PDB file of C-alpha atoms in Angstrom:
ATOM      1  CA  MET A   1      84.491  93.029  26.772  1.00 53.00           C
ATOM      2  CA  ALA A   2      85.584  90.552  29.446  1.00 58.00           C
ATOM      3  CA  GLN A   3      84.970  91.619  33.020  1.00 63.00           C
ATOM      4  CA  THR A   4      87.713  91.410  35.589  1.00 65.00           C
ATOM      5  CA  PRO A   5      86.755  88.778  38.169  1.00 67.00           C
ATOM      6  CA  ARG A   6      86.016  90.125  41.623  1.00 76.00           C
ATOM      7  CA  ARG A   7      88.673  89.423  44.194  1.00 73.00           C
ATOM      8  CA  ALA A   8      87.870  87.572  47.382  1.00 75.00           C
ATOM      9  CA  ARG A   9      87.180  89.542  50.518  1.00 85.00           C
ATOM     10  CA  LEU A  10      89.970  89.990  53.006  1.00 85.00           C
ATOM     11  CA  ASP A  11      89.846  87.419  55.783  1.00 86.00           C
ATOM     12  CA  TYR A  12      90.617  88.795  59.241  1.00 89.00           C
ATOM     13  CA  ARG A  13      89.726  85.712  61.240  1.00 90.00           C
ATOM     14  CA  PHE A  14      93.380  85.279  62.146  1.00 91.00           C
ATOM     15  CA  LEU A  15      93.015  88.255  64.496  1.00 90.00           C
ATOM     16  CA  ILE A  16      91.403  86.001  67.124  1.00 91.00           C
ATOM     17  CA  SER A  17      94.473  83.763  67.199  1.00 92.00           C
ATOM     18  CA  PRO A  18      96.582  83.806  70.391  1.00 92.00           C
ATOM     19  CA  GLN A  19      99.504  85.415  68.568  1.00 92.00           C
ATOM     20  CA  TRP A  20      97.515  88.392  67.316  1.00 92.00           C
ATOM     21  CA  LEU A  21      95.509  88.816  70.506  1.00 94.00           C
ATOM     22  CA  GLY A  22      98.781  88.726  72.423  1.00 94.00           C
ATOM     23  CA  GLY A  23     100.181  91.410  70.137  1.00 93.00           C
ATOM     24  CA  LEU A  24      97.101  93.551  70.736  1.00 95.00           C
ATOM     25  CA  ALA A  25      97.504  93.101  74.492  1.00 95.00           C
ATOM     26  CA  LEU A  26     101.132  94.230  74.255  1.00 95.00           C
ATOM     27  CA  CYS A  27     100.003  97.306  72.318  1.00 95.00           C
ATOM     28  CA  ALA A  28      97.481  98.080  75.056  1.00 96.00           C
ATOM     29  CA  VAL A  29     100.105  97.743  77.802  1.00 97.00           C
ATOM     30  CA  PHE A  30     102.527  99.924  75.838  1.00 96.00           C
ATOM     31  CA  ALA A  31      99.802 102.526  75.226  1.00 96.00           C
ATOM     32  CA  VAL A  32      98.922 102.658  78.929  1.00 97.00           C
ATOM     33  CA  ALA A  33     102.595 103.145  79.836  1.00 97.00           C
ATOM     34  CA  CYS A  34     102.930 105.913  77.232  1.00 97.00           C
ATOM     35  CA  SER A  35      99.748 107.547  78.517  1.00 96.00           C
ATOM     36  CA  LEU A  36     101.074 107.573  82.085  1.00 97.00           C
ATOM     37  CA  LEU A  37     104.387 109.053  80.949  1.00 97.00           C
ATOM     38  CA  GLY A  38     102.555 111.639  78.861  1.00 96.00           C
ATOM     39  CA  GLN A  39     100.387 112.621  81.826  1.00 97.00           C
ATOM     40  CA  TRP A  40     103.480 112.830  84.030  1.00 97.00           C
ATOM     41  CA  GLN A  41     105.073 115.273  81.593  1.00 96.00           C
ATOM     42  CA  MET A  42     101.807 117.245  81.461  1.00 96.00           C
ATOM     43  CA  ASP A  43     101.757 117.466  85.269  1.00 96.00           C
ATOM     44  CA  ARG A  44     105.344 118.728  85.247  1.00 95.00           C
ATOM     45  CA  ARG A  45     104.350 121.371  82.707  1.00 95.00           C
ATOM     46  CA  MET A  46     101.474 122.510  84.920  1.00 95.00           C
ATOM     47  CA  GLU A  47     103.880 122.815  87.855  1.00 94.00           C
ATOM     48  CA  ALA A  48     106.262 124.877  85.710  1.00 94.00           C
ATOM     49  CA  VAL A  49     103.415 127.125  84.536  1.00 94.00           C
ATOM     50  CA  ALA A  50     102.301 127.654  88.144  1.00 93.00           C
ATOM     51  CA  GLU A  51     105.837 128.718  89.117  1.00 93.00           C
ATOM     52  CA  ILE A  52     106.026 131.075  86.140  1.00 94.00           C
ATOM     53  CA  ASN A  53     102.719 132.661  87.149  1.00 94.00           C
ATOM     54  CA  LYS A  54     104.088 133.338  90.644  1.00 94.00           C
ATOM     55  CA  VAL A  55     107.070 135.143  89.131  1.00 95.00           C
ATOM     56  CA  LEU A  56     104.874 137.170  86.781  1.00 95.00           C
ATOM     57  CA  GLN A  57     102.435 138.140  89.511  1.00 94.00           C
ATOM     58  CA  ASN A  58     104.842 138.921  92.356  1.00 95.00           C
ATOM     59  CA  TYR A  59     108.492 139.349  91.424  1.00 95.00           C
ATOM     60  CA  ASP A  60     108.450 142.938  90.134  1.00 94.00           C
ATOM     61  CA  GLU A  61     105.648 144.245  92.348  1.00 95.00           C
ATOM     62  CA  PRO A  62     106.353 147.153  94.741  1.00 95.00           C
ATOM     63  CA  ALA A  63     107.585 146.047  98.160  1.00 95.00           C
ATOM     64  CA  VAL A  64     104.974 145.817 100.917  1.00 94.00           C
ATOM     65  CA  PRO A  65     105.959 146.897 104.471  1.00 96.00           C
ATOM     66  CA  LEU A  66     106.392 143.984 106.879  1.00 95.00           C
ATOM     67  CA  ALA A  67     103.968 145.569 109.341  1.00 91.00           C
ATOM     68  CA  SER A  68     101.103 145.043 106.880  1.00 90.00           C
ATOM     69  CA  ASN A  69     102.274 141.656 105.578  1.00 88.00           C
ATOM     70  CA  ALA A  70     103.987 139.868 108.487  1.00 85.00           C
ATOM     71  CA  ALA A  71     102.026 136.652 107.841  1.00 91.00           C
ATOM     72  CA  VAL A  72     103.980 136.058 104.635  1.00 94.00           C
ATOM     73  CA  PHE A  73     106.844 134.702 106.779  1.00 96.00           C
ATOM     74  CA  THR A  74     104.871 133.147 109.651  1.00 94.00           C
ATOM     75  CA  ASP A  75     101.998 131.644 107.649  1.00 94.00           C
ATOM     76  CA  PHE A  76     103.391 131.410 104.130  1.00 95.00           C
ATOM     77  CA  GLN A  77     101.060 130.412 101.275  1.00 94.00           C
ATOM     78  CA  GLY A  78     102.301 129.101  97.936  1.00 92.00           C
ATOM     79  CA  HIS A  79     100.902 131.985  95.888  1.00 93.00           C
ATOM     80  CA  GLN A  80     102.982 134.451  97.960  1.00 95.00           C
ATOM     81  CA  GLN A  81     106.328 133.221  96.643  1.00 96.00           C
ATOM     82  CA  TRP A  82     108.557 136.056  95.384  1.00 97.00           C
ATOM     83  CA  THR A  83     106.400 138.701  97.103  1.00 96.00           C
ATOM     84  CA  PRO A  84     108.667 141.727  97.847  1.00 97.00           C
ATOM     85  CA  VAL A  85     108.616 142.822 101.494  1.00 97.00           C
ATOM     86  CA  GLU A  86     110.332 145.871 103.003  1.00 97.00           C
ATOM     87  CA  MET A  87     111.708 145.600 106.540  1.00 97.00           C
ATOM     88  CA  GLU A  88     113.447 148.037 108.854  1.00 97.00           C
ATOM     89  CA  GLY A  89     115.601 146.821 111.711  1.00 97.00           C
ATOM     90  CA  GLU A  90     119.012 145.308 112.293  1.00 97.00           C
ATOM     91  CA  TYR A  91     120.966 142.216 111.330  1.00 97.00           C
ATOM     92  CA  LEU A  92     122.022 139.778 114.068  1.00 97.00           C
ATOM     93  CA  GLU A  93     125.390 139.078 112.474  1.00 95.00           C
ATOM     94  CA  GLU A  94     126.678 136.916 115.320  1.00 96.00           C
ATOM     95  CA  ASP A  95     124.077 134.271 114.403  1.00 96.00           C
ATOM     96  CA  THR A  96     125.075 133.997 110.744  1.00 96.00           C
ATOM     97  CA  ARG A  97     124.725 130.509 109.319  1.00 96.00           C
ATOM     98  CA  ILE A  98     126.248 129.023 106.156  1.00 96.00           C
ATOM     99  CA  VAL A  99     124.236 126.685 103.926  1.00 96.00           C
ATOM    100  CA  ARG A 100     126.358 124.051 102.214  1.00 93.00           C
ATOM    101  CA  ASN A 101     126.214 122.653  98.672  1.00 92.00           C
ATOM    102  CA  ARG A 102     124.376 125.527  96.975  1.00 94.00           C
ATOM    103  CA  PRO A 103     125.250 125.653  93.261  1.00 93.00           C
ATOM    104  CA  LEU A 104     124.744 128.796  91.207  1.00 94.00           C
ATOM    105  CA  ALA A 105     125.178 128.889  87.432  1.00 89.00           C
ATOM    106  CA  GLY A 106     126.719 125.427  87.591  1.00 90.00           C
ATOM    107  CA  LYS A 107     129.345 126.397  90.191  1.00 92.00           C
ATOM    108  CA  PRO A 108     129.434 124.967  93.731  1.00 93.00           C
ATOM    109  CA  GLY A 109     129.281 127.298  96.674  1.00 94.00           C
ATOM    110  CA  TYR A 110     127.495 128.441  99.814  1.00 96.00           C
ATOM    111  CA  GLU A 111     124.607 130.696 100.769  1.00 96.00           C
ATOM    112  CA  VAL A 112     124.729 133.021 103.766  1.00 97.00           C
ATOM    113  CA  LEU A 113     121.756 133.262 106.140  1.00 97.00           C
ATOM    114  CA  VAL A 114     121.551 136.107 108.654  1.00 98.00           C
ATOM    115  CA  PRO A 115     118.603 136.652 111.021  1.00 97.00           C
ATOM    116  CA  PHE A 116     117.046 140.122 110.789  1.00 98.00           C
ATOM    117  CA  ARG A 117     115.192 141.600 113.762  1.00 97.00           C
ATOM    118  CA  ALA A 118     112.590 143.964 112.363  1.00 96.00           C
ATOM    119  CA  ASP A 119     111.202 146.962 114.202  1.00 94.00           C
ATOM    120  CA  THR A 120     107.935 145.024 114.451  1.00 92.00           C
ATOM    121  CA  GLY A 121     109.683 142.494 116.701  1.00 93.00           C
ATOM    122  CA  ASP A 122     109.629 139.725 114.097  1.00 94.00           C
ATOM    123  CA  VAL A 123     112.856 137.878 113.359  1.00 96.00           C
ATOM    124  CA  VAL A 124     113.090 136.919 109.683  1.00 97.00           C
ATOM    125  CA  VAL A 125     115.891 134.851 108.182  1.00 98.00           C
ATOM    126  CA  VAL A 126     117.476 136.693 105.242  1.00 98.00           C
ATOM    127  CA  ASN A 127     119.469 134.925 102.538  1.00 98.00           C
ATOM    128  CA  ARG A 128     122.077 137.589 101.811  1.00 97.00           C
ATOM    129  CA  GLY A 129     123.588 135.868  98.785  1.00 96.00           C
ATOM    130  CA  TRP A 130     125.968 133.302  97.357  1.00 96.00           C
ATOM    131  CA  LEU A 131     129.702 132.758  97.859  1.00 95.00           C
ATOM    132  CA  PRO A 132     131.951 130.465  95.802  1.00 93.00           C
ATOM    133  CA  ILE A 133     134.071 127.678  97.221  1.00 90.00           C
ATOM    134  CA  GLY A 134     137.498 129.059  98.098  1.00 84.00           C
ATOM    135  CA  ASP A 135     140.753 127.779  99.526  1.00 83.00           C
ATOM    136  CA  THR A 136     139.352 127.090 102.996  1.00 82.00           C
ATOM    137  CA  PRO A 137     138.001 123.520 103.214  1.00 81.00           C
ATOM    138  CA  GLY A 138     134.343 123.262 104.173  1.00 82.00           C
ATOM    139  CA  ARG A 139     133.498 126.970 104.360  1.00 86.00           C
ATOM    140  CA  PRO A 140     133.914 130.250 102.447  1.00 88.00           C
ATOM    141  CA  ASP A 141     137.226 132.041 102.704  1.00 88.00           C
ATOM    142  CA  VAL A 142     135.520 135.262 103.834  1.00 91.00           C
ATOM    143  CA  VAL A 143     131.886 135.981 104.736  1.00 93.00           C
ATOM    144  CA  PRO A 144     131.128 139.673 104.067  1.00 93.00           C
ATOM    145  CA  SER A 145     129.467 141.457 106.984  1.00 94.00           C
ATOM    146  CA  PRO A 146     126.013 142.995 106.600  1.00 95.00           C
ATOM    147  CA  PRO A 147     125.487 146.724 107.200  1.00 94.00           C
ATOM    148  CA  ALA A 148     125.626 147.561 110.892  1.00 93.00           C
ATOM    149  CA  GLY A 149     122.967 149.438 112.829  1.00 94.00           C
ATOM    150  CA  GLU A 150     119.555 150.392 111.474  1.00 96.00           C
ATOM    151  CA  VAL A 151     119.063 148.942 108.017  1.00 96.00           C
ATOM    152  CA  THR A 152     116.244 148.950 105.490  1.00 97.00           C
ATOM    153  CA  VAL A 153     116.081 145.785 103.418  1.00 97.00           C
ATOM    154  CA  VAL A 154     113.840 144.568 100.632  1.00 97.00           C
ATOM    155  CA  VAL A 155     113.516 140.806 100.378  1.00 98.00           C
ATOM    156  CA  ARG A 156     111.416 138.397  98.330  1.00 97.00           C
ATOM    157  CA  ALA A 157     109.570 135.684 100.226  1.00 97.00           C
ATOM    158  CA  LYS A 158     110.520 132.062  99.575  1.00 97.00           C
ATOM    159  CA  PRO A 159     109.306 128.928 101.370  1.00 96.00           C
ATOM    160  CA  GLY A 160     111.547 127.164 103.849  1.00 96.00           C
ATOM    161  CA  GLU A 161     113.175 123.922 102.778  1.00 95.00           C
ATOM    162  CA  PRO A 162     112.797 120.441 104.281  1.00 94.00           C
ATOM    163  CA  ASP A 163     115.285 118.751 106.560  1.00 91.00           C
ATOM    164  CA  LEU A 164     117.624 116.662 104.390  1.00 90.00           C
ATOM    165  CA  GLY A 165     118.575 114.376 107.253  1.00 87.00           C
ATOM    166  CA  ARG A 166     122.259 115.260 106.933  1.00 88.00           C
ATOM    167  CA  ASP A 167     124.539 116.681 109.579  1.00 85.00           C
ATOM    168  CA  ALA A 168     126.554 119.845 108.999  1.00 87.00           C
ATOM    169  CA  PRO A 169     129.558 121.370 110.788  1.00 86.00           C
ATOM    170  CA  GLU A 170     129.078 123.913 113.549  1.00 88.00           C
ATOM    171  CA  GLY A 171     127.604 127.143 112.205  1.00 90.00           C
ATOM    172  CA  GLN A 172     126.372 125.500 108.998  1.00 94.00           C
ATOM    173  CA  LEU A 173     123.155 123.934 107.695  1.00 95.00           C
ATOM    174  CA  ALA A 174     122.496 121.301 105.047  1.00 93.00           C
ATOM    175  CA  SER A 175     119.442 123.196 103.751  1.00 95.00           C
ATOM    176  CA  ILE A 176     117.398 126.297 104.522  1.00 96.00           C
ATOM    177  CA  ASP A 177     115.463 124.411 107.178  1.00 96.00           C
ATOM    178  CA  LEU A 178     114.041 127.242 109.273  1.00 96.00           C
ATOM    179  CA  VAL A 179     113.147 125.006 112.218  1.00 95.00           C
ATOM    180  CA  ALA A 180     116.741 123.776 112.344  1.00 94.00           C
ATOM    181  CA  PHE A 181     117.922 127.391 112.043  1.00 96.00           C
ATOM    182  CA  ALA A 182     115.836 128.397 115.061  1.00 96.00           C
ATOM    183  CA  ASP A 183     117.196 125.451 117.043  1.00 94.00           C
ATOM    184  CA  SER A 184     120.762 126.416 116.192  1.00 94.00           C
ATOM    185  CA  VAL A 185     120.421 130.071 117.275  1.00 95.00           C
ATOM    186  CA  GLY A 186     118.279 129.354 120.330  1.00 94.00           C
ATOM    187  CA  TYR A 187     115.387 131.788 119.743  1.00 96.00           C
ATOM    188  CA  PRO A 188     112.218 131.840 117.595  1.00 95.00           C
ATOM    189  CA  VAL A 189     112.323 132.944 113.973  1.00 96.00           C
ATOM    190  CA  ALA A 190     109.643 133.049 111.290  1.00 95.00           C
ATOM    191  CA  ASP A 191     109.597 129.399 110.305  1.00 93.00           C
ATOM    192  CA  THR A 192     107.491 129.046 107.140  1.00 96.00           C
ATOM    193  CA  ALA A 193     109.372 131.403 104.800  1.00 97.00           C
ATOM    194  CA  TYR A 194     112.592 133.373 104.543  1.00 98.00           C
ATOM    195  CA  GLY A 195     113.602 136.445 102.565  1.00 97.00           C
ATOM    196  CA  GLN A 196     115.864 136.393  99.516  1.00 97.00           C
ATOM    197  CA  LEU A 197     117.747 139.687  99.595  1.00 97.00           C
ATOM    198  CA  ALA A 198     116.898 142.183  96.866  1.00 96.00           C
ATOM    199  CA  ASP A 199     118.236 145.469  98.288  1.00 96.00           C
ATOM    200  CA  GLU A 200     119.956 146.901 101.390  1.00 96.00           C
ATOM    201  CA  THR A 201     120.164 150.508 102.566  1.00 95.00           C
ATOM    202  CA  PRO A 202     122.832 151.469 103.436  1.00 96.00           C
ATOM    203  CA  ALA A 203     124.731 149.272 101.028  1.00 92.00           C
ATOM    204  CA  PRO A 204     127.300 146.879 102.505  1.00 92.00           C
ATOM    205  CA  ALA A 205     131.015 147.397 102.026  1.00 89.00           C
ATOM    206  CA  VAL A 206     131.251 144.061 100.220  1.00 91.00           C
ATOM    207  CA  GLY A 207     128.224 142.526  98.555  1.00 89.00           C
ATOM    208  CA  MET A 208     127.478 138.960  97.554  1.00 93.00           C
ATOM    209  CA  GLN A 209     126.227 137.471  94.325  1.00 93.00           C
ATOM    210  CA  GLN A 210     122.445 137.235  94.059  1.00 94.00           C
ATOM    211  CA  PRO A 211     120.572 134.581  92.083  1.00 93.00           C
ATOM    212  CA  PRO A 212     119.100 135.741  88.768  1.00 93.00           C
ATOM    213  CA  LYS A 213     115.404 136.247  88.176  1.00 94.00           C
ATOM    214  CA  PRO A 214     113.736 132.863  87.692  1.00 93.00           C
ATOM    215  CA  PRO A 215     113.339 131.938  84.013  1.00 90.00           C
ATOM    216  CA  LEU A 216     109.909 132.143  82.412  1.00 92.00           C
ATOM    217  CA  ASP A 217     110.467 129.105  80.218  1.00 89.00           C
ATOM    218  CA  GLU A 218     108.134 126.202  80.946  1.00 90.00           C
ATOM    219  CA  GLY A 219     110.532 123.741  79.300  1.00 91.00           C
ATOM    220  CA  PRO A 220     109.872 120.962  76.766  1.00 93.00           C
ATOM    221  CA  HIS A 221     107.252 119.174  78.889  1.00 94.00           C
ATOM    222  CA  LEU A 222     104.353 119.848  76.495  1.00 94.00           C
ATOM    223  CA  SER A 223     106.173 118.478  73.449  1.00 94.00           C
ATOM    224  CA  TYR A 224     107.395 115.458  75.427  1.00 95.00           C
ATOM    225  CA  SER A 225     103.855 114.795  76.619  1.00 96.00           C
ATOM    226  CA  LEU A 226     102.439 114.900  73.086  1.00 96.00           C
ATOM    227  CA  GLN A 227     105.207 112.594  71.880  1.00 96.00           C
ATOM    228  CA  TRP A 228     104.352 109.978  74.525  1.00 96.00           C
ATOM    229  CA  PHE A 229     100.657 110.121  73.607  1.00 96.00           C
ATOM    230  CA  MET A 230     101.557 109.720  69.919  1.00 96.00           C
ATOM    231  CA  PHE A 231     103.803 106.731  70.669  1.00 95.00           C
ATOM    232  CA  GLY A 232     100.913 105.016  72.438  1.00 95.00           C
ATOM    233  CA  LEU A 233      98.581 105.668  69.500  1.00 95.00           C
ATOM    234  CA  MET A 234     101.151 104.549  66.942  1.00 96.00           C
ATOM    235  CA  SER A 235     101.395 101.105  68.555  1.00 94.00           C
ATOM    236  CA  PHE A 236      97.788 100.409  67.497  1.00 94.00           C
ATOM    237  CA  VAL A 237      98.393 101.912  64.056  1.00 95.00           C
ATOM    238  CA  VAL A 238     101.364  99.585  63.511  1.00 94.00           C
ATOM    239  CA  TRP A 239      99.360  96.591  64.745  1.00 94.00           C
ATOM    240  CA  GLY A 240      96.526  97.458  62.363  1.00 93.00           C
ATOM    241  CA  TYR A 241      98.920  97.958  59.457  1.00 94.00           C
ATOM    242  CA  MET A 242     100.523  94.567  60.053  1.00 93.00           C
ATOM    243  CA  ALA A 243      97.086  92.933  60.235  1.00 92.00           C
ATOM    244  CA  ARG A 244      96.092  94.554  56.939  1.00 92.00           C
ATOM    245  CA  GLN A 245      99.282  93.397  55.237  1.00 92.00           C
ATOM    246  CA  LYS A 246      98.785  89.837  56.456  1.00 90.00           C
ATOM    247  CA  ALA A 247      95.204  89.805  55.206  1.00 89.00           C
ATOM    248  CA  LEU A 248      96.357  91.039  51.782  1.00 90.00           C
ATOM    249  CA  ASN A 249      99.137  88.462  51.611  1.00 89.00           C
ATOM    250  CA  ASP A 250      96.787  85.678  52.701  1.00 87.00           C
ATOM    251  CA  ARG A 251      94.373  86.589  49.901  1.00 87.00           C
ATOM    252  CA  ASP A 252      97.202  86.570  47.367  1.00 85.00           C
ATOM    253  CA  ASP A 253      98.252  83.143  48.636  1.00 83.00           C
ATOM    254  CA  LEU A 254      94.700  81.862  48.298  1.00 83.00           C
ATOM    255  CA  GLU A 255      94.367  83.121  44.734  1.00 80.00           C
ATOM    256  CA  GLN A 256      97.699  81.531  43.790  1.00 82.00           C
ATOM    257  CA  GLY A 257      96.816  78.253  45.468  1.00 74.00           C
ATOM    258  CA  LEU A 258      99.590  78.534  48.026  1.00 61.00           C
ATOM    259  CA  THR A 259      99.310  77.442  51.630  1.00 57.00           C
ATOM    260  CA  GLU A 260     101.556  77.634  54.628  1.00 54.00           C
ATOM    261  CA  ASP A 261     102.331  73.928  54.101  1.00 55.00           C
ATOM    262  CA  ASP A 262     104.083  74.888  50.883  1.00 52.00           C
ATOM    263  CA  GLY A 263     106.751  76.601  52.942  1.00 48.00           C
ATOM    264  CA  TYR A 264     105.420  80.031  52.008  1.00 45.00           C
ATOM    265  CA  LEU A 265     105.473  82.755  54.662  1.00 46.00           C
ATOM    266  CA  SER A 266     102.660  85.203  54.007  1.00 48.00           C
ATOM    267  CA  ALA A 267     104.237  87.954  56.068  1.00 50.00           C
ATOM    268  CA  TYR A 268     107.199  88.191  53.725  1.00 48.00           C
ATOM    269  CA  ARG A 269     107.812  86.854  50.257  1.00 51.00           C
ATOM    270  CA  ALA A 270     111.545  86.379  49.841  1.00 48.00           C
ATOM    271  CA  PRO A 271     112.737  86.599  46.229  1.00 52.00           C
ATOM    272  CA  LYS A 272     114.402  83.521  44.836  1.00 47.00           C
ATOM    273  CA  ALA A 273     118.107  84.103  44.429  1.00 51.00           C
ATOM    274  CA  ARG A 274     119.376  83.593  40.890  1.00 56.00           C
ATOM    275  CA  PRO A 275     122.943  82.403  40.399  1.00 54.00           C
ATOM    276  CA  ALA A 276     125.275  85.004  39.010  1.00 56.00           C
ATOM    277  CA  ARG A 277     126.502  84.520  35.437  1.00 58.00           C
ATOM    278  CA  ARG A 278     130.145  83.959  34.780  1.00 56.00           C
ATOM    279  CA  ARG A 279     132.221  86.638  33.193  1.00 59.00           C
ATOM    280  CA  GLY A 280     131.961  86.735  29.446  1.00 58.00           C
ATOM    281  CA  GLY A 281     128.272  85.783  29.465  1.00 60.00           C
ATOM    282  CA  ARG A 282     128.874  81.999  29.702  1.00 67.00           C
ATOM    283  CA  PRO A 283     126.083  80.155  31.553  1.00 67.00           C
ATOM    284  CA  THR A 284     126.793  78.723  34.964  1.00 68.00           C
ATOM    285  CA  ASP A 285     126.788  74.971  35.628  1.00 66.00           C
ATOM    286  CA  GLU A 286     123.333  75.242  37.170  1.00 67.00           C
ATOM    287  CA  GLU A 287     121.958  77.067  34.127  1.00 69.00           C
ATOM    288  CA  ALA A 288     123.486  74.488  31.784  1.00 67.00           C
ATOM    289  CA  GLU A 289     121.974  71.652  33.808  1.00 66.00           C
ATOM    290  CA  ASP A 290     118.544  73.307  33.752  1.00 67.00           C
ATOM    291  CA  ALA A 291     118.779  73.729  29.971  1.00 69.00           C
ATOM    292  CA  LEU A 292     119.546  69.997  29.476  1.00 66.00           C
ATOM    293  CA  LEU A 293     116.604  69.001  31.662  1.00 61.00           C
ATOM    294  CA  ASP A 294     114.257  71.312  29.766  1.00 65.00           C
ATOM    295  CA  ALA A 295     115.436  69.866  26.435  1.00 64.00           C
ATOM    296  CA  ALA A 296     114.898  66.279  27.645  1.00 58.00           C
ATOM    297  CA  GLU A 297     111.365  67.039  28.848  1.00 56.00           C
ATOM    298  CA  SER A 298     110.415  68.632  25.509  1.00 58.00           C
ATOM    299  CA  ARG A 299     111.225  65.473  23.495  1.00 55.00           C
TER     300      ARG A 299
END
């Protein structure tokens, strides 16, 4: 029984050519870019998870009296966000400030800041809620008044916001910049955190809309990160697959005695187009000419 001749080994020496080394370098650059993007998405996920943990740990906890937790507003730490604090005192309604450009549920509007002087002597800025844009240009149509006299409020601590570098009309702020708030009212206030209103006793005659509880969804950052890492890996897989296919095609060319000088492209073997037959099965002029040449050569 005749043995099948062994095929030649695949020749990968072409990989050291400038074209293939350049392709490998491009794969490396692409993989590095994908890795950086993947790590960026992973960092965003970690930030989202950290924010979720703050909500889980603090949001629904019982309120702590301000007297035992005053530092949450004067020396705020990141892990204290959403900590409920109970304060007793009075609102300083005459120093109300409006914060511009505060969307809620996709709608533009304002937020209302009112300083609260607690019985401890501390003055804490309270965000009493959100108001929609009305018919009055540049400010809410009506700003509901807070309860007068002695009031008990429960607020959740949130960090102050940076200065946006934008001017605002008199009595308004561009952000919840507590330093700017203190400058505008002319007396010291707790300047590292403010309180997002959760409850007031007695209740006001007219309330304002409060923001919903922060979502506990970390978003698609993990899946995006894995996709970027896979894209970077796939660039090398594609490069390796193309190298393998070229090596296989080169071996086929060698066994058939073909070279690149024969006009053969090893990366792709294009099929030779055959002329279409005429209707009725009659041969085309090219087929008839080929038949005459074959007959002449056979004589």
